[in-house]
Short mmCIF file of C-alpha atoms and ligand atoms in Angstrom, two decimals:
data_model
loop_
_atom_site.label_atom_id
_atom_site.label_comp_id
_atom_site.label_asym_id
_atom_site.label_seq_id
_atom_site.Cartn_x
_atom_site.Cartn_y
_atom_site.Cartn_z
CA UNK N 198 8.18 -26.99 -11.08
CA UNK N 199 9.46 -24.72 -8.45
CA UNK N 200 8.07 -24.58 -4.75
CA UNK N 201 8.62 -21.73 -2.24
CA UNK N 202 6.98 -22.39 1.70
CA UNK N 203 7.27 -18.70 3.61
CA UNK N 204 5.87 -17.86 6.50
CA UNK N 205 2.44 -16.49 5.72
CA UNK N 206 3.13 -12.56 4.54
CA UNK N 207 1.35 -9.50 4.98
CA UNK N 208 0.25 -6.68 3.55
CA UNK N 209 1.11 -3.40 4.44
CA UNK N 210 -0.69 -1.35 2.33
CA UNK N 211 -4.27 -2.05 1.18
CA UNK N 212 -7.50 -0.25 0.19
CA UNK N 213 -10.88 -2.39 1.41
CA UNK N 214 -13.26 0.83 1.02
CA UNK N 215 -17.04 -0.35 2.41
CA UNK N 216 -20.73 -1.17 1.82
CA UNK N 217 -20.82 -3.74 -1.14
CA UNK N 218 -17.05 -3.29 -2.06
CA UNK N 219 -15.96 -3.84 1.02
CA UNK N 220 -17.34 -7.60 1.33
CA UNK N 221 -16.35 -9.01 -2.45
CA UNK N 222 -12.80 -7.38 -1.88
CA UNK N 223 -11.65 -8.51 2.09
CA UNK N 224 -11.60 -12.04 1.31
CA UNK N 225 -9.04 -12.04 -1.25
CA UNK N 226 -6.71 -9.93 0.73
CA UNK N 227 -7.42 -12.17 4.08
CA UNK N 228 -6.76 -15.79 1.91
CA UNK N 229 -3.38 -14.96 1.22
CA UNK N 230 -2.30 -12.14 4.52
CA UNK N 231 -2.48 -12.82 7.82
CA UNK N 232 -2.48 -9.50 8.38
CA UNK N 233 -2.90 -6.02 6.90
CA UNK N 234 -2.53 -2.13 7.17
CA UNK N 235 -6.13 -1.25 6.02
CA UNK N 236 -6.13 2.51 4.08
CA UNK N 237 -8.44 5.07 5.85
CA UNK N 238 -9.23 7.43 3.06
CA UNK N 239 -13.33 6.37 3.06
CA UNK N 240 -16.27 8.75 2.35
CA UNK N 241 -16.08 10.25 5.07
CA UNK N 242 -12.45 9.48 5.67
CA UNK N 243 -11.51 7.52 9.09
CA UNK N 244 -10.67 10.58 11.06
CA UNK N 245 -10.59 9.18 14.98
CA UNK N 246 -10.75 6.00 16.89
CA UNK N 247 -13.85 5.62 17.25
CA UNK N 248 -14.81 5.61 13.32
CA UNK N 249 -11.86 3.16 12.79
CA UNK N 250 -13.26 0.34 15.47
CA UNK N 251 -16.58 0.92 13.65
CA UNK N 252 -14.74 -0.01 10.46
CA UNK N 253 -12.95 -2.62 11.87
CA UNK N 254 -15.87 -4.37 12.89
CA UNK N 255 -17.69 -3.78 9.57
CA UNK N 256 -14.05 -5.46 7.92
CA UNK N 257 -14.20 -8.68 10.72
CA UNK N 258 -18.43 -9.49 9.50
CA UNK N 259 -17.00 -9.82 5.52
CA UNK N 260 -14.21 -11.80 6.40
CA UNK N 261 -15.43 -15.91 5.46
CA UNK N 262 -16.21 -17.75 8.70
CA UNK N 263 -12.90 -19.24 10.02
CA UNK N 264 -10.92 -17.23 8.16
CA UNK N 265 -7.85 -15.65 10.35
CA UNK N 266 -7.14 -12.27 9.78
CA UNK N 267 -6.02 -9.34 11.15
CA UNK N 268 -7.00 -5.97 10.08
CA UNK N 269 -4.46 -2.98 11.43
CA UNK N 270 -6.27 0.47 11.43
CA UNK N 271 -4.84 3.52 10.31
CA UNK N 272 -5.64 7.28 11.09
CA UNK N 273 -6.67 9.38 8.23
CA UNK N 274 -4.96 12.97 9.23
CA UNK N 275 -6.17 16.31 8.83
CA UNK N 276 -5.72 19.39 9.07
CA UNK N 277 -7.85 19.33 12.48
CA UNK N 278 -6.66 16.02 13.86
CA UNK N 279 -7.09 15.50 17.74
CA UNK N 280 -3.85 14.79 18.94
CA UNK N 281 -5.46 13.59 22.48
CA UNK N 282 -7.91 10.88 20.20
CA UNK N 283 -5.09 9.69 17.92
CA UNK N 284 -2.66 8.98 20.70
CA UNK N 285 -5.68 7.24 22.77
CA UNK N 286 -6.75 5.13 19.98
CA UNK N 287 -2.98 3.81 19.50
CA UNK N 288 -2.86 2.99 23.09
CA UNK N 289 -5.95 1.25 22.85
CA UNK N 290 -4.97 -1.08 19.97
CA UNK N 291 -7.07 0.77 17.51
CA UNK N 292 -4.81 2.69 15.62
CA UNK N 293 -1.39 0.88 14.53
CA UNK N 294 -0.01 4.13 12.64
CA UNK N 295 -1.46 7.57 10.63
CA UNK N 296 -1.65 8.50 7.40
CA UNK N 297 -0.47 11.48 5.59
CA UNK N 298 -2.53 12.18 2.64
CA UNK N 299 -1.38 15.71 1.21
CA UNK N 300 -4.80 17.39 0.15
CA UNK N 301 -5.79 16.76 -3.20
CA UNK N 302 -2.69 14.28 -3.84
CA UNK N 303 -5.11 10.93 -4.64
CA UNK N 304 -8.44 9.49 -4.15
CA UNK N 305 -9.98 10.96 -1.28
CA UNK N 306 -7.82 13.16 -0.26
CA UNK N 307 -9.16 15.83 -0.23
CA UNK N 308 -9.41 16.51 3.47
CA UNK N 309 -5.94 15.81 3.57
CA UNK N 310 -3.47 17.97 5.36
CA UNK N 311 -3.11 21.25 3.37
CA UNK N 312 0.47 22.19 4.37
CA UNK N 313 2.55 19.44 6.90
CA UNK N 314 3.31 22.84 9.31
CA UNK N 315 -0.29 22.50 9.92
CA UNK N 316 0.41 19.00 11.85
CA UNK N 317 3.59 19.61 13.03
CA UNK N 318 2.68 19.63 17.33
CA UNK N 319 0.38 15.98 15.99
CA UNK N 320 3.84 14.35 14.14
CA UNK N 321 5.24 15.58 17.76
CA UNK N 322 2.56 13.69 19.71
CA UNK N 323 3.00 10.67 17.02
CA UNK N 324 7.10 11.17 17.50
CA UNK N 325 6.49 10.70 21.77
CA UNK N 326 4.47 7.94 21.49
CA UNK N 327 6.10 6.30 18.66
CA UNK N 328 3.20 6.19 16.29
CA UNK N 329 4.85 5.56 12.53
CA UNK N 330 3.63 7.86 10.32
CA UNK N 331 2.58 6.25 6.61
CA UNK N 332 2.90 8.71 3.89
CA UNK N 333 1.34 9.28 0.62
CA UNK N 334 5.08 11.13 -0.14
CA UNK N 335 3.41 13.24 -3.60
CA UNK N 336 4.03 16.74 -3.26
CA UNK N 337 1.06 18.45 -5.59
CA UNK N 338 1.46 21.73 -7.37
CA UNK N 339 0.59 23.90 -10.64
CA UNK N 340 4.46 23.95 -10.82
CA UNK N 341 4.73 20.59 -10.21
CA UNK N 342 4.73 17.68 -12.82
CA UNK N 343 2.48 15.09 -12.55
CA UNK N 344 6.16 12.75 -12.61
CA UNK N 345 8.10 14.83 -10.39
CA UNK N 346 5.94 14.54 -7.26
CA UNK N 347 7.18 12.10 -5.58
CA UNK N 348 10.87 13.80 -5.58
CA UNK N 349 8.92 17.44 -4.76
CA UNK N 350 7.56 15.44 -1.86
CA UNK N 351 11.00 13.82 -0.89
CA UNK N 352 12.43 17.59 -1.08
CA UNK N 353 9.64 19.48 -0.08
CA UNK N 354 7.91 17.50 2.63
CA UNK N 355 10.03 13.87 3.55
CA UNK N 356 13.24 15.64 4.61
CA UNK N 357 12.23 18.60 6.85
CA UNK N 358 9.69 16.19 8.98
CA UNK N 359 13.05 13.90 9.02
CA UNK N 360 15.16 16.41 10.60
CA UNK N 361 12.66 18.14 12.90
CA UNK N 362 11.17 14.84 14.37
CA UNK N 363 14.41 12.80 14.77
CA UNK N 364 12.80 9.89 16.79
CA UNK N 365 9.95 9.51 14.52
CA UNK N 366 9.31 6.85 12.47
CA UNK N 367 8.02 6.89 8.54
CA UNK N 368 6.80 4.83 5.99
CA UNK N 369 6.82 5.95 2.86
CA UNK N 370 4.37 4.11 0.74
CA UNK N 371 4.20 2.64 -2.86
CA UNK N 372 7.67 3.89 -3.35
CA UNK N 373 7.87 4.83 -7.32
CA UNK N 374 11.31 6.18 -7.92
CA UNK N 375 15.31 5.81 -7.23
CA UNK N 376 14.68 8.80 -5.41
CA UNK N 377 12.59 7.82 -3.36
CA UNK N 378 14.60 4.49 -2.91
CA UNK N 379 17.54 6.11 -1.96
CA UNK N 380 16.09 8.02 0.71
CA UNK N 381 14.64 5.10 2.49
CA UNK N 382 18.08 3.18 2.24
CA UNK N 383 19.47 6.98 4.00
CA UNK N 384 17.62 6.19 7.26
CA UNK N 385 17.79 2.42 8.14
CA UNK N 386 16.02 1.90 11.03
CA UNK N 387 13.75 4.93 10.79
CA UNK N 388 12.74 4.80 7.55
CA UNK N 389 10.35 2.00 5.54
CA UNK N 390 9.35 1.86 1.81
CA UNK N 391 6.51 -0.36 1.05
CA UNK N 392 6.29 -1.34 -3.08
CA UNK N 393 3.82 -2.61 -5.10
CA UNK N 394 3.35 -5.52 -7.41
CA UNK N 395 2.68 -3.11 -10.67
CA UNK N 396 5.95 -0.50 -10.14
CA UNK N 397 7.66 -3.78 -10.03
CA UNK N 398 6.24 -5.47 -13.05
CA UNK N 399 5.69 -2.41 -15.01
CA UNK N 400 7.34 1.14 -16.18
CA UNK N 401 4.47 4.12 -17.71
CA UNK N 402 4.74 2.37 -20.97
CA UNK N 403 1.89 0.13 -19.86
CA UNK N 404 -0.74 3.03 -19.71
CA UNK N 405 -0.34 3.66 -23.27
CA UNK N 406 0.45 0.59 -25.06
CA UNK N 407 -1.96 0.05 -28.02
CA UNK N 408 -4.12 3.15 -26.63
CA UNK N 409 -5.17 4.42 -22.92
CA UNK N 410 -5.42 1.82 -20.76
CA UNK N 411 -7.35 3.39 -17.52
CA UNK N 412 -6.58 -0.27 -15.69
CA UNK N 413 -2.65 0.69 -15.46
CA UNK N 414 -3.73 4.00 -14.05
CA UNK N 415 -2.52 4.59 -10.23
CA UNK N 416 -1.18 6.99 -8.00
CA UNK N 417 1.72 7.44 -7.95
CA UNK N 418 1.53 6.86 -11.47
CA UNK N 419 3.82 4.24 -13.13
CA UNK N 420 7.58 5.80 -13.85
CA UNK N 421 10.12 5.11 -16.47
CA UNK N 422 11.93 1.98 -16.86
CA UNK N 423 15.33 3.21 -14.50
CA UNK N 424 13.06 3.39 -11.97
CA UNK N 425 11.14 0.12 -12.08
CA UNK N 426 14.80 -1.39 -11.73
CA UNK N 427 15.45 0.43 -8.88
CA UNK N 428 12.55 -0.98 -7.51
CA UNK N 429 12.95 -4.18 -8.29
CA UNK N 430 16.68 -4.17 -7.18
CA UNK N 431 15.28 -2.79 -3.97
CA UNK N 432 12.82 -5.55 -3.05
CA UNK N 433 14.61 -7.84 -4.25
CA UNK N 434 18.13 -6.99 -2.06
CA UNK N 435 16.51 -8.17 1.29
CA UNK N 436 17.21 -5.02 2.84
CA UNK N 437 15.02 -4.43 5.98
CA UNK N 438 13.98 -1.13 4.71
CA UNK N 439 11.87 -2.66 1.93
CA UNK N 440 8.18 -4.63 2.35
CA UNK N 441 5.53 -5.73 0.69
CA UNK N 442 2.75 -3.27 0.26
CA UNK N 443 0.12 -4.29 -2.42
CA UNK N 444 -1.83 -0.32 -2.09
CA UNK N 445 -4.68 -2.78 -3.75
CA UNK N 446 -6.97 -0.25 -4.81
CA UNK N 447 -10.42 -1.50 -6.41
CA UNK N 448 -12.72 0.95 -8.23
CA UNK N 449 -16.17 -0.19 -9.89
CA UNK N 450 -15.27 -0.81 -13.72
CA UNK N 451 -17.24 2.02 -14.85
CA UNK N 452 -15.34 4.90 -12.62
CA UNK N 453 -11.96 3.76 -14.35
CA UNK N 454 -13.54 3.55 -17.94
CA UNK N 455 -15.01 6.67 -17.52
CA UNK N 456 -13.95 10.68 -18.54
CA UNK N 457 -12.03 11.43 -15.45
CA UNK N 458 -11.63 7.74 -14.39
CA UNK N 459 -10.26 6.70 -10.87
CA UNK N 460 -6.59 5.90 -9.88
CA UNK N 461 -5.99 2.41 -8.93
CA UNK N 462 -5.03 -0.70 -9.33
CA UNK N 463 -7.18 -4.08 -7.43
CA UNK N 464 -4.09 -6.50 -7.04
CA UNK N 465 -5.81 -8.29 -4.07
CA UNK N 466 -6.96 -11.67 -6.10
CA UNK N 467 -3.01 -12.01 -7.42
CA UNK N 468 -0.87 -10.33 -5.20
CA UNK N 469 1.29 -12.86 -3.97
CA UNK N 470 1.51 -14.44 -7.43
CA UNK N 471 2.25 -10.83 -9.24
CA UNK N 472 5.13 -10.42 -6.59
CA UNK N 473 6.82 -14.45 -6.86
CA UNK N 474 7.14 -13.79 -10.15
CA UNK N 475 9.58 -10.72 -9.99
CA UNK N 476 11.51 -12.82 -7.51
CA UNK N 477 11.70 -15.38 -9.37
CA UNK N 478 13.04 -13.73 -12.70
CA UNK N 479 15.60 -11.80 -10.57
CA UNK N 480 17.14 -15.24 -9.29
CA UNK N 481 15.65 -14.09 -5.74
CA UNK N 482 13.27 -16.20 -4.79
CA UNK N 483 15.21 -16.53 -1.47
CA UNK N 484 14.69 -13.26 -0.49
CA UNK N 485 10.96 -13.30 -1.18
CA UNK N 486 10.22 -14.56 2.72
CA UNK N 487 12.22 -11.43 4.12
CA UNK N 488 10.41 -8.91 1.68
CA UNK N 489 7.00 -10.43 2.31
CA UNK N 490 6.96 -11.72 5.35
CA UNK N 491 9.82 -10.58 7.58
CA UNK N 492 10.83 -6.93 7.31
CA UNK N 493 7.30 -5.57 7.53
CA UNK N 494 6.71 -7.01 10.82
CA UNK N 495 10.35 -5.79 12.27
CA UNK N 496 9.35 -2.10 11.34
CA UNK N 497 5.57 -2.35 13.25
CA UNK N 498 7.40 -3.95 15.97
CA UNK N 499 5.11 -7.05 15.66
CA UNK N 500 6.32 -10.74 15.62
CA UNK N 501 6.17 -12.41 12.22
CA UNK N 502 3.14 -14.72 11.71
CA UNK N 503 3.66 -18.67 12.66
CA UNK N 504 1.97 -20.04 9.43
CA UNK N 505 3.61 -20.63 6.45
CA UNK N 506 2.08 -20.38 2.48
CA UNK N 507 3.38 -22.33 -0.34
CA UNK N 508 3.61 -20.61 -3.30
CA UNK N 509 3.89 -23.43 -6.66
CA UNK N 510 5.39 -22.69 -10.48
CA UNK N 511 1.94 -23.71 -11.93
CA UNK N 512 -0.06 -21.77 -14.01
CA UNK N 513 -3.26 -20.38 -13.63
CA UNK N 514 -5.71 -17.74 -15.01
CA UNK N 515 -7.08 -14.59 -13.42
CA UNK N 516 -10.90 -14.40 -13.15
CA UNK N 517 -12.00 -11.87 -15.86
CA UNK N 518 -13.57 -9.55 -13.40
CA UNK N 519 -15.28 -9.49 -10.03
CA UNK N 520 -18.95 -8.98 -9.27
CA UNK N 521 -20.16 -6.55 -7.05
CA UNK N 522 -23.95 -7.06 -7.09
CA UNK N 523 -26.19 -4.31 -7.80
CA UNK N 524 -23.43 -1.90 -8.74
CA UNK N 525 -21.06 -3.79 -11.60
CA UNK N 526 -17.67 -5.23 -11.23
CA UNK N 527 -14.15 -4.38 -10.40
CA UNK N 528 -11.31 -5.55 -12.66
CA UNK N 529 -8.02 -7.35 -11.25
CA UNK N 530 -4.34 -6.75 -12.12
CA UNK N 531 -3.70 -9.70 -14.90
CA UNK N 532 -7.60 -10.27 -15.60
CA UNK N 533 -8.42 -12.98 -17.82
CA UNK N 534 -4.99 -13.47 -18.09
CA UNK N 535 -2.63 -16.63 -16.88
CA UNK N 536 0.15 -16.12 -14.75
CA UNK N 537 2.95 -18.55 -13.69
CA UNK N 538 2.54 -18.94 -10.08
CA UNK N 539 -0.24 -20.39 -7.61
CA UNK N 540 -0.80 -20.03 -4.17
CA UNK N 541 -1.07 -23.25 -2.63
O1 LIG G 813 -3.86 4.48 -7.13
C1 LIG G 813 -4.21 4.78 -6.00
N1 LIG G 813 -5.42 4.46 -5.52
N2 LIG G 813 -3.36 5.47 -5.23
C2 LIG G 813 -3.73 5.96 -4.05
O2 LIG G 813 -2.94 6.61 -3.43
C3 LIG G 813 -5.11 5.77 -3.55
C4 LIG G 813 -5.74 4.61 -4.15
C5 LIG G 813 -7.25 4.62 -3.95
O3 LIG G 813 -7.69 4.79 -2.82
O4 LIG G 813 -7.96 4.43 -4.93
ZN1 LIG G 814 -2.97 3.46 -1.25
#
């Protein structure tokens, strides 16, 4: 039976929404992260400082009592973002980086930013003050497939903000392709991918296998096999570029099943044990610490945490679903299922 001690990770990439989600889904995220870049794409999206220490607070009341965690606040841009309140709210400790959600590429997006011209003097503001900018990178047109977006966003979007704003720094999240590996691995130091546990563990396949499966559905949607190994050789390397990034993403049961059913995948309850276990069939497991725990923190500029985890080669099963009184249940990654690993 294989042990692994890290120090205790984080996640850089993670959907809590609010009301009754937000207090069944915090405390699964804050039992296994010490810390975590929270998603701002609500209803109505967190669009200044001053809504994101509101939600902050609202995230710090659901967290169990005792329970030490960290919740780093994004800014959801738009078209119309103050400049003068995104820059105060990061030198306040409120904001830790922004968000580019192209309009209408995902969930609640859809006061997203319409063309990135349209933010170019706030990416200068973010550039000056060295605010990292987190990107949705999905380019979305009629003359765009559904599978090509992340490269149209790469091409279309990534590049030209990389060459006008030389100093400033991205993240481009849930990385799905070798594309969109390569790029990342292009601009050490400036550049960050964060991936998550399902492009790691599985290639489109999974949303059809036996029939639709609406679970498997997430944006970016799953790729082709090449590109899951890309991935996985990508988190895997220990390259600083690379970090963990769950982009859990729950959705009531009943808006996934549904005609037009939700993207996203709620990874939160199994994260750390989804991740240990691509590590450990790649012979890595000794680079899990650096992609979990290590390179994250170098790219915020923020000191890794002090406490360590221990992760054990013993298996257990997933709950089947997760309650969320008075409005039905969410469904995990791996539900009912066993997996290999626990968290100690
Ligand atoms: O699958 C996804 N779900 N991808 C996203 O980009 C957003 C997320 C959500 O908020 O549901
Ligand atoms: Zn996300």
């Amino acid at each position: 039976m294989r042990t692994l001690t890290i120090r205790r990770p984080d996640d850089w990439h993670v959907h809590f929404r609010d009301g009754p989600i937000l207090a069944q889904v915090v405390p699964f995220t804050a039992r296994q992260f010490a810390r975590a870049i929270v998603m701002p794409n609500l209803v109505p999206p967190v669009t200044n400082a001053a809504m994101a220490a509101a939600y902050r607070e609202r995230i710090m009341r659901a967290l169990p009592p005792g329970t030490d965690f960290t919740p780093l606040m994004t800014c959801y841009l738009t078209d119309g973002t103050d400049a003068a309140d995104l820059v105060r709210g990061h030198r306040d400790g409120i904001f830790t980086a922004a968000k580019l959600y192209p309009a209408h590429a995902t969930t609640n997006s859809g006061h997203g930013v319409t063309a990135i011209d349209k933010i170019y003097p706030i990416l200068a503001a973010m550039e000056e003050r060295e605010i990292p900018l987190l990107a949705h990178g999905e380019f979305v047109g009629a003359d765009i497939d559904v599978f090509d977006r992340e490269r149209g966003f790469i091409d279309r979007v990534l590049l030209p903000v990389l060459a006008r704003f030389p100093r400033l720094r991205v993240v481009m999240e849930h990385l799905t392709t070798a594309e969109a590996v390569a790029v990342v691995r292009a601009h050490p130091g400036r550049m960050g991918g964060t991936i998550t546990p399902q492009h790691l563990l599985f290639n489109r396949n999974a949303i059809f296998e036996g029939g639709l499966r609406p679970h498997m559905y997430c944006l970016p949607v799953l790729k082709r096999e090449k590109h899951r190994l890309a991935l996985r050789a990508a988190a895997t390397s220990g390259e600083a570029g690379f970090f963990l990034g769950t982009d859990s993403a729950p959705h009531l049961r009943h808006l996934k099943e549904a005609d037009c059913g939700c993207a996203g995948i709620f990874s939160a309850p199994v994260a750390l044990q989804a991740y240990v276990k691509v590590f450990a069939q790649e012979g890595a497991l000794d680079r899990f610490e650096a992609f979990a725990s290590l390179n994250g923190p170098t790219f915020y500029r923020l000191p890794p945490n002090e406490q360590r985890v221990t992760l054990v080669e013993k298996a257990a099963r997933v709950a089947e679903n997760i309650a969320v009184p008075n409005h039905g249940d969410i469904l995990p990654l791996f539900a009912g299922q066993p997996v290999d690993w626990s968290v100690d």
